[in-house]
Each structure stands twice: as structure tokens, then as C-alpha cells.
Short mmCIF file of C-alpha atoms in Angstrom, two decimals:
data_model
loop_
_atom_site.label_atom_id
_atom_site.label_comp_id
_atom_site.label_asym_id
_atom_site.label_seq_id
_atom_site.Cartn_x
_atom_site.Cartn_y
_atom_site.Cartn_z
CA MET A 19 -9.33 -8.80 6.93
CA LYS A 20 -9.27 -5.66 5.58
CA VAL A 21 -12.14 -3.08 5.63
CA ASN A 22 -12.65 -0.47 3.41
CA VAL A 23 -15.45 1.98 3.05
CA ASN A 24 -15.77 3.66 -0.40
CA GLU A 25 -16.92 6.67 -1.65
CA ASP A 26 -20.68 5.12 -2.63
CA CYS A 27 -21.36 5.44 0.69
CA ILE A 28 -24.56 7.53 1.62
CA SER A 29 -24.30 7.67 5.88
CA CYS A 30 -26.96 5.37 6.15
CA GLY A 31 -25.82 4.22 9.44
CA LEU A 32 -26.82 0.59 8.50
CA CYS A 33 -23.02 -0.51 9.37
CA VAL A 34 -22.55 1.26 12.38
CA ASN A 35 -26.03 -0.48 13.67
CA MET A 36 -24.89 -3.59 12.71
CA CYS A 37 -21.06 -3.45 13.95
CA PRO A 38 -20.13 -0.52 15.83
CA ASP A 39 -17.10 -1.84 16.53
CA VAL A 40 -15.90 -1.55 13.40
CA PHE A 41 -18.13 0.97 11.52
CA GLU A 42 -17.99 5.05 12.89
CA ILE A 43 -19.73 8.02 10.98
CA LYS A 44 -17.01 10.47 11.08
CA GLU A 45 -17.02 14.01 10.84
CA ASP A 46 -17.60 13.98 7.29
CA GLY A 47 -20.53 12.27 7.66
CA LEU A 48 -19.62 9.36 6.15
CA SER A 49 -19.16 5.56 7.32
CA HIS A 50 -15.15 4.96 7.68
CA ALA A 51 -13.84 1.45 8.81
CA VAL A 52 -11.94 2.67 12.52
CA GLY A 53 -11.49 -0.69 14.45
CA ASP A 54 -10.50 -4.10 14.03
CA PRO A 55 -12.74 -6.04 11.50
CA ASP A 56 -10.91 -9.22 12.85
CA CYS A 57 -12.90 -9.24 16.13
CA CYS A 58 -16.43 -9.37 14.59
CA ASN A 59 -16.02 -11.18 11.10
CA ALA A 60 -19.37 -12.18 10.46
CA GLU A 61 -20.95 -8.98 11.26
CA VAL A 62 -18.76 -6.93 8.95
CA GLU A 63 -19.71 -9.29 6.12
CA ALA A 64 -23.25 -9.42 6.63
CA ALA A 65 -22.63 -5.65 7.03
CA ALA A 66 -21.47 -5.49 3.34
CA GLU A 67 -24.35 -7.59 2.26
CA ALA A 68 -26.57 -5.37 3.68
CA CYS A 69 -24.76 -1.89 2.50
CA PRO A 70 -27.56 -0.11 0.03
CA THR A 71 -24.88 0.97 -2.51
CA SER A 72 -22.41 -1.86 -2.05
CA ALA A 73 -19.66 0.67 -0.55
CA ILE A 74 -18.37 -1.78 2.28
CA GLU A 75 -14.77 -3.70 0.42
CA ILE A 76 -13.58 -6.50 2.73
CA GLY A 77 -10.43 -8.10 1.60
CA TYR A 78 -8.39 -10.42 2.87
#
């Protein structure tokens, strides 16, 4: 699984709260995928579904 957070991110922090092993708010104030998404596929997919701006892109 590959995960990317695109420029539509509004830094709401939902993905970080749902899956802190994969997502992190960086110095630029935006969320980034920094961890191994294969550790928690279900949580990553749930975070992508819940993202209010659909900024989380998942590829396989």
C-alpha cells in the first residue's frame, strides 16, 4: 500500500488521531504519511474515508 496526503489537506488532524503510526503533522502544518502504511491497513483506509477533503490518496 502507498499513501500520500495531497494539497487538499486542511490540517484537521483526523488522520493523525485515527492512525498515528502512519500520519503526522509536519512543520509546514500539514499532515504527511510518514510511517509504514502496511502496519495498519484498516486504519489508513478508515482515515482516508473520514478525511473531510479527501486529501488522503491510497494506491496498491
